[in-house]
mmCIF file of C-alpha atoms in Angstrom:
data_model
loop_
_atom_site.group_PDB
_atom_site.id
_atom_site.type_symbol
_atom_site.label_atom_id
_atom_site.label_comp_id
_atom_site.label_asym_id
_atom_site.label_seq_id
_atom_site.Cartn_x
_atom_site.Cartn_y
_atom_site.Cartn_z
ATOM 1 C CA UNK A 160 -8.865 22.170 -23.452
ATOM 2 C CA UNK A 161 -6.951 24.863 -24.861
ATOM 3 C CA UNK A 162 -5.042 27.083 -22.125
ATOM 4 C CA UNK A 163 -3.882 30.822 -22.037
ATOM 5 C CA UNK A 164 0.273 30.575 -21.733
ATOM 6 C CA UNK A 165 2.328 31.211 -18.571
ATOM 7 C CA UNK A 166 4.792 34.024 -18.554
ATOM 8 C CA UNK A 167 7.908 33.663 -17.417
ATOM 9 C CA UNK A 168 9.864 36.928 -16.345
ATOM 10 C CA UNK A 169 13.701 36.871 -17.370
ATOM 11 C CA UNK A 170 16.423 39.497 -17.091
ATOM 12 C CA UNK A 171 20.043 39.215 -16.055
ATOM 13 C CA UNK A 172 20.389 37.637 -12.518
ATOM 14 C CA UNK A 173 17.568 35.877 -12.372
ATOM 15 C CA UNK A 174 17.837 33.112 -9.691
ATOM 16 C CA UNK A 175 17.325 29.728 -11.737
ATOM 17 C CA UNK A 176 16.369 27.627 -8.738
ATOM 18 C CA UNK A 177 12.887 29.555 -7.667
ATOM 19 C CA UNK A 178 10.717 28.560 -10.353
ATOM 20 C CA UNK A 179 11.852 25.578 -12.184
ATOM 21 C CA UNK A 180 9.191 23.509 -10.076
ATOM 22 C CA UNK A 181 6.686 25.760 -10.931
ATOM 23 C CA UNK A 182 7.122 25.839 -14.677
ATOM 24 C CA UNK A 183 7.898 22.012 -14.928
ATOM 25 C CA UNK A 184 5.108 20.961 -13.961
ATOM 26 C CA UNK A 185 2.463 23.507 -15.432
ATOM 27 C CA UNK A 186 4.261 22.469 -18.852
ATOM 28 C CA UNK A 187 3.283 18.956 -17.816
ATOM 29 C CA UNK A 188 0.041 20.235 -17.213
ATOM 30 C CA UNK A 189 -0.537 21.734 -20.909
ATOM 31 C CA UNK A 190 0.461 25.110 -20.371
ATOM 32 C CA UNK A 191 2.801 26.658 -22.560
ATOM 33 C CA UNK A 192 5.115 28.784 -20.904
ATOM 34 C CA UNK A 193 6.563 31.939 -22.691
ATOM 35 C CA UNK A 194 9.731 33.829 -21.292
ATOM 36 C CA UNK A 195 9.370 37.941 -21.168
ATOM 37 C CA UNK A 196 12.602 39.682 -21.027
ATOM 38 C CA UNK A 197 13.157 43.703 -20.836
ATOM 39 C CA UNK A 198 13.650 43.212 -24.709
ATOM 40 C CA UNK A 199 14.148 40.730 -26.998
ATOM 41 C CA UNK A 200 18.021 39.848 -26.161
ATOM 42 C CA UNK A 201 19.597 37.080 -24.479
ATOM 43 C CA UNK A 202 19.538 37.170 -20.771
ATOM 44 C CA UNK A 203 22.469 35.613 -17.945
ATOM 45 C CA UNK A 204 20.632 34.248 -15.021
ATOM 46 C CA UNK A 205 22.837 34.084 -11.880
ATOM 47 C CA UNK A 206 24.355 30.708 -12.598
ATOM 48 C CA UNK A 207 25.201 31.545 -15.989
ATOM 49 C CA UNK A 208 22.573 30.111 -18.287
ATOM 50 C CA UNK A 209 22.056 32.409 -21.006
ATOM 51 C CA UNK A 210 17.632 32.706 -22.143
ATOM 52 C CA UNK A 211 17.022 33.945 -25.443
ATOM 53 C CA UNK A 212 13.591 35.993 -24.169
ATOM 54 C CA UNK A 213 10.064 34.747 -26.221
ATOM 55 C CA UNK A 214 8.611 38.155 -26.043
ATOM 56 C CA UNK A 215 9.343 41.677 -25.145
ATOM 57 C CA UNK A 216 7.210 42.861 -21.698
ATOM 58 C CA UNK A 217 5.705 45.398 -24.104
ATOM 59 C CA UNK A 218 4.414 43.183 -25.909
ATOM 60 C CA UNK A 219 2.514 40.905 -23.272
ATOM 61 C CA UNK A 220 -0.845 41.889 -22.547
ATOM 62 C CA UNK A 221 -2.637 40.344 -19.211
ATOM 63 C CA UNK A 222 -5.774 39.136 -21.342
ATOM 64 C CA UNK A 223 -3.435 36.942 -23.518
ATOM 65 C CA UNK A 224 -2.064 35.049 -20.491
ATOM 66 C CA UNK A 225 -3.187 32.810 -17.297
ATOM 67 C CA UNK A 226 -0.376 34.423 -15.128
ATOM 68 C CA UNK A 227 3.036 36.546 -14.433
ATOM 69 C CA UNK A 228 5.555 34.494 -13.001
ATOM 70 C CA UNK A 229 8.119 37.266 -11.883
ATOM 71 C CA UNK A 230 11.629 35.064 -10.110
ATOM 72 C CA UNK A 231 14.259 36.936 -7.874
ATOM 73 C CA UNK A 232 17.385 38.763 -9.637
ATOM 74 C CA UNK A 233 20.266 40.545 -7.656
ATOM 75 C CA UNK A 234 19.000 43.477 -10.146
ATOM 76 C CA UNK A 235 15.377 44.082 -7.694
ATOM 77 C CA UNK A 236 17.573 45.247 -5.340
ATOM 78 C CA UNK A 237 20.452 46.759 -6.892
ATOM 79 C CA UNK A 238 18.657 49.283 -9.697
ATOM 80 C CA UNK A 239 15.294 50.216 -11.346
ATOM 81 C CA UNK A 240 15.839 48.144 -14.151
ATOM 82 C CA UNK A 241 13.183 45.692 -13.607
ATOM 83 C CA UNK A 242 10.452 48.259 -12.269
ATOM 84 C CA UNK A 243 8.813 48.394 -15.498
ATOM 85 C CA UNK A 244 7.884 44.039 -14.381
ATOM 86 C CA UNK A 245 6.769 45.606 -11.166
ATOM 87 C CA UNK A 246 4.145 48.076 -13.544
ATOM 88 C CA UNK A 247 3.457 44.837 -15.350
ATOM 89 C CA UNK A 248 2.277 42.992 -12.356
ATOM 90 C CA UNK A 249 -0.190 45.790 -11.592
ATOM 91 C CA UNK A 250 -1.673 45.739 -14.793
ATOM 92 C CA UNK A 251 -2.179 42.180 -14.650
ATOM 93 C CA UNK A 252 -3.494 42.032 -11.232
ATOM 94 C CA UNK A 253 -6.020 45.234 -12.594
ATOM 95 C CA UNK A 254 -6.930 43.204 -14.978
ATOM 96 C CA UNK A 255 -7.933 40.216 -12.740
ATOM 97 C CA UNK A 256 -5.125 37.768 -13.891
ATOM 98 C CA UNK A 257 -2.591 36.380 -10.939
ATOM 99 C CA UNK A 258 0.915 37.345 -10.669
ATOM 100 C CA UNK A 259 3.513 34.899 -9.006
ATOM 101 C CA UNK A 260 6.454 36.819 -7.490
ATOM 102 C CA UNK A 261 9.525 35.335 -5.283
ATOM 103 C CA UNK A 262 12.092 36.679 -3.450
ATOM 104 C CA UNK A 263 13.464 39.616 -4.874
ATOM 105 C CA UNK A 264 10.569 40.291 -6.487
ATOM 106 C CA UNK A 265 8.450 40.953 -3.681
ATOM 107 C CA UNK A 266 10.749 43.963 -2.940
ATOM 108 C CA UNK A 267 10.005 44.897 -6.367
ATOM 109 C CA UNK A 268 5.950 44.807 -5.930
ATOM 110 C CA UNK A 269 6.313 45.952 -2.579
ATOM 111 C CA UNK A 270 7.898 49.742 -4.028
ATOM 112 C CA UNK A 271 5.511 49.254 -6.322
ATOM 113 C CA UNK A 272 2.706 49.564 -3.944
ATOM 114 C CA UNK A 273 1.082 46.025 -4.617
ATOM 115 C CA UNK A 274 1.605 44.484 -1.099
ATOM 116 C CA UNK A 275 0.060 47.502 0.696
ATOM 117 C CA UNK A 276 -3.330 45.633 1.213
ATOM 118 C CA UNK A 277 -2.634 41.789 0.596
ATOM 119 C CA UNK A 278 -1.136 39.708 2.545
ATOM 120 C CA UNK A 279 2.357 38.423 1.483
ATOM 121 C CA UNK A 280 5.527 37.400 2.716
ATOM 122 C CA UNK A 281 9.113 37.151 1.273
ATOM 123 C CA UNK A 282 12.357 36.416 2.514
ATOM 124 C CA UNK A 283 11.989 38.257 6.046
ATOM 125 C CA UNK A 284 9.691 41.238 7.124
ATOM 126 C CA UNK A 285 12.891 43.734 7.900
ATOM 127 C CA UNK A 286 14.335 42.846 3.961
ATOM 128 C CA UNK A 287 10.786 44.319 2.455
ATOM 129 C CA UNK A 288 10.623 46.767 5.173
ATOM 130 C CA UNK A 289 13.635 48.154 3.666
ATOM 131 C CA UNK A 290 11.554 49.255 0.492
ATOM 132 C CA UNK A 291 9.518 51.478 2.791
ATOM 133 C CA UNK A 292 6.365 50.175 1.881
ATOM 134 C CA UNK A 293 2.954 50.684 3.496
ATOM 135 C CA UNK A 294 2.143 46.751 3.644
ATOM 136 C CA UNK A 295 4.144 45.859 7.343
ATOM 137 C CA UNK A 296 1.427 44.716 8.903
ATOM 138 C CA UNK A 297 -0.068 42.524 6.162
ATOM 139 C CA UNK A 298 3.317 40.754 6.334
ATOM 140 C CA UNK A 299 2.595 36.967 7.159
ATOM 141 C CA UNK A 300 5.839 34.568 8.488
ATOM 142 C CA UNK A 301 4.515 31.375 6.364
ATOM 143 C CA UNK A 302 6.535 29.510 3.453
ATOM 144 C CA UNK A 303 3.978 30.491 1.200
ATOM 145 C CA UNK A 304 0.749 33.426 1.139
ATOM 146 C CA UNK A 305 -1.831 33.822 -1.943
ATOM 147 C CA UNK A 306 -4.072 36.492 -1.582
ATOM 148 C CA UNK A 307 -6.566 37.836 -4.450
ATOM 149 C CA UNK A 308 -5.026 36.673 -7.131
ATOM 150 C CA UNK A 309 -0.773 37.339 -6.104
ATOM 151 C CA UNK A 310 1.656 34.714 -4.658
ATOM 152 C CA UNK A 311 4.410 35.911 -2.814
ATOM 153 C CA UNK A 312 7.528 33.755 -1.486
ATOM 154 C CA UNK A 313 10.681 33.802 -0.365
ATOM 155 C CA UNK A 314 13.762 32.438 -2.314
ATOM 156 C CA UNK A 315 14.291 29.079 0.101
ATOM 157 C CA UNK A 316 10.494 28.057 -0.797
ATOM 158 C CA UNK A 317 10.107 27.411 -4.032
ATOM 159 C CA UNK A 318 8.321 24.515 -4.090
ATOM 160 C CA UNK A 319 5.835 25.944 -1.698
ATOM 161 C CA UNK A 320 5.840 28.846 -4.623
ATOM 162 C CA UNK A 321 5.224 26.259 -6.817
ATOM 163 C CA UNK A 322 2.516 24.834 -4.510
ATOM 164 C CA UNK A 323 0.643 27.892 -4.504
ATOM 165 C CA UNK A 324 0.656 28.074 -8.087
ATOM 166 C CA UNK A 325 -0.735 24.415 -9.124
ATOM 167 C CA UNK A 326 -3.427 25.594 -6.397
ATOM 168 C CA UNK A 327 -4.647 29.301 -7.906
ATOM 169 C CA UNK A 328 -4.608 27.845 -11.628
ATOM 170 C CA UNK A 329 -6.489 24.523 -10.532
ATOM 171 C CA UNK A 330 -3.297 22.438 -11.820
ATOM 172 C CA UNK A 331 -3.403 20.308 -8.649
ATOM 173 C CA UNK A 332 -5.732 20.019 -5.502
ATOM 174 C CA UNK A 333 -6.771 18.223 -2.485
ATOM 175 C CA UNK A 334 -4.672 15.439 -1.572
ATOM 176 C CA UNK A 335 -2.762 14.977 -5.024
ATOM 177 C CA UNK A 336 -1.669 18.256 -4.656
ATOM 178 C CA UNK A 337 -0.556 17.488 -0.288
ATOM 179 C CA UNK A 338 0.934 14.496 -2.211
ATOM 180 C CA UNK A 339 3.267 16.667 -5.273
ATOM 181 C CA UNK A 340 4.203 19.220 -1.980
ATOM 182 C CA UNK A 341 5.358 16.357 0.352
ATOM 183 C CA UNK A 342 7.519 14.530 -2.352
ATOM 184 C CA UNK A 343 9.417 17.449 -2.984
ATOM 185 C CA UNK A 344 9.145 18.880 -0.456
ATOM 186 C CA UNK A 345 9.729 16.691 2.385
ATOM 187 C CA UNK A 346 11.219 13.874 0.076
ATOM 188 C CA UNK A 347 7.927 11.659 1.383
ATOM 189 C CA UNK A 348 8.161 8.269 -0.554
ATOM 190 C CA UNK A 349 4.828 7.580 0.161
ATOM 191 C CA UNK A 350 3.377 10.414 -1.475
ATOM 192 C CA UNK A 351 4.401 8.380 -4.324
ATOM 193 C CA UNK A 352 1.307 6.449 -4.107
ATOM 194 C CA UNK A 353 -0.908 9.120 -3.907
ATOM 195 C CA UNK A 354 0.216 10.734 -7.603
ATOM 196 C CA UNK A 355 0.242 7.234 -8.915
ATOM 197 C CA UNK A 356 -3.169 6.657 -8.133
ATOM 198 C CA UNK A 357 -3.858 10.065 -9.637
ATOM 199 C CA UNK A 358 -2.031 9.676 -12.997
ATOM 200 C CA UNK A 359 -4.066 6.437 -13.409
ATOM 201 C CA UNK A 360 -7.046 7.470 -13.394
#
């Protein structure tokens, strides 16, 4: 079955380590995943890897993909460089297809007005209270939240990030996906079994 791609959001600062789970194992899963930067240069992510970007944002349109992954970057919090990715994320949850956003990016949605009325959580209530957005009370102190079609996180849970992902787009469920959430998660050996039994079959 062919699949719509999964796009990546790069720009300088990036935080590598809050969605390589995520995009590992949807590219396991068959899903191509395409990396969006501000333009079409190279990109420094916060330990130093340099991404040549697969497409411009301007050029992604939310009917051409199965979702917006948008990672944390020191540059949410430090400029408006990156609010034209928040404007992206509205357009693609407008159009009815899910956006993904961690850490830093939820600061970035939440001045964008996009956590007003979901639910969502982040790295602590008081750090996207700071934005001065509307959406306090829909805060929720969990690992994880998904709520009509966005994912929020904060940047010490990214495999419950990824979690929530391999849920919305189907990619895992039930116990297989309990199973792929322990093992990295809690390092369970015996989850092992489980995803054994489920690559088998």
């Amino acid at each position: 079955m062919s699949r719509k791609p999964v796009h990546l959001a790069v720009y300088d600062t990036l935080a590598d380590w809050e969605t390589g789970h995520a995009t590992a194992y949807l590219a396991r899963a068959g899903y191509e995943i395409r990396t969006v930067g501000p333009g079409r240069e190279p990109v420094t992510s916060i330990g130093g890897l340099r991404i040549q970007p697969s497409c411009a944002l301007d050029d992604v349109r939310p009917q051409d993909s199965a979702l917006l992954i948008l990672p944390g970057a020191d540059l949410w919090d430090t400029s408006a460089d990156l609010a034209p990715f928040a404007r992206k994320a509205r357009a693609f949850l407008d159009a009815g297809v899910p956006v993904a956003a961690i850490c830093g990016a939820t600061a970035g949605l939440a001045r964008e007005g996009l956590l007003d009325d979901r639910d969502h959580t982040g790295a602590v209530s008081f750090y996207l209270a700071a934005t001065g957005y509307a959406g306090g009370e829909r805060y929720v102190d969990a690992d994880a939240v998904s709520d009509r079609g966005l994912i929020t996180a904060g940047p010490t849970e990214p495999v419950a990030f990824a979690r929530e992902i391999f849920r919305l787009l189907g990619v895992y469920e039930g116990e297989v996906l309990d199973a792929w959430y322990r093992l990295f998660h809690d390092s369970d050996a015996q989850a092992y079994a489980v995803l054994e039994k489920a690559a088998a079959r």
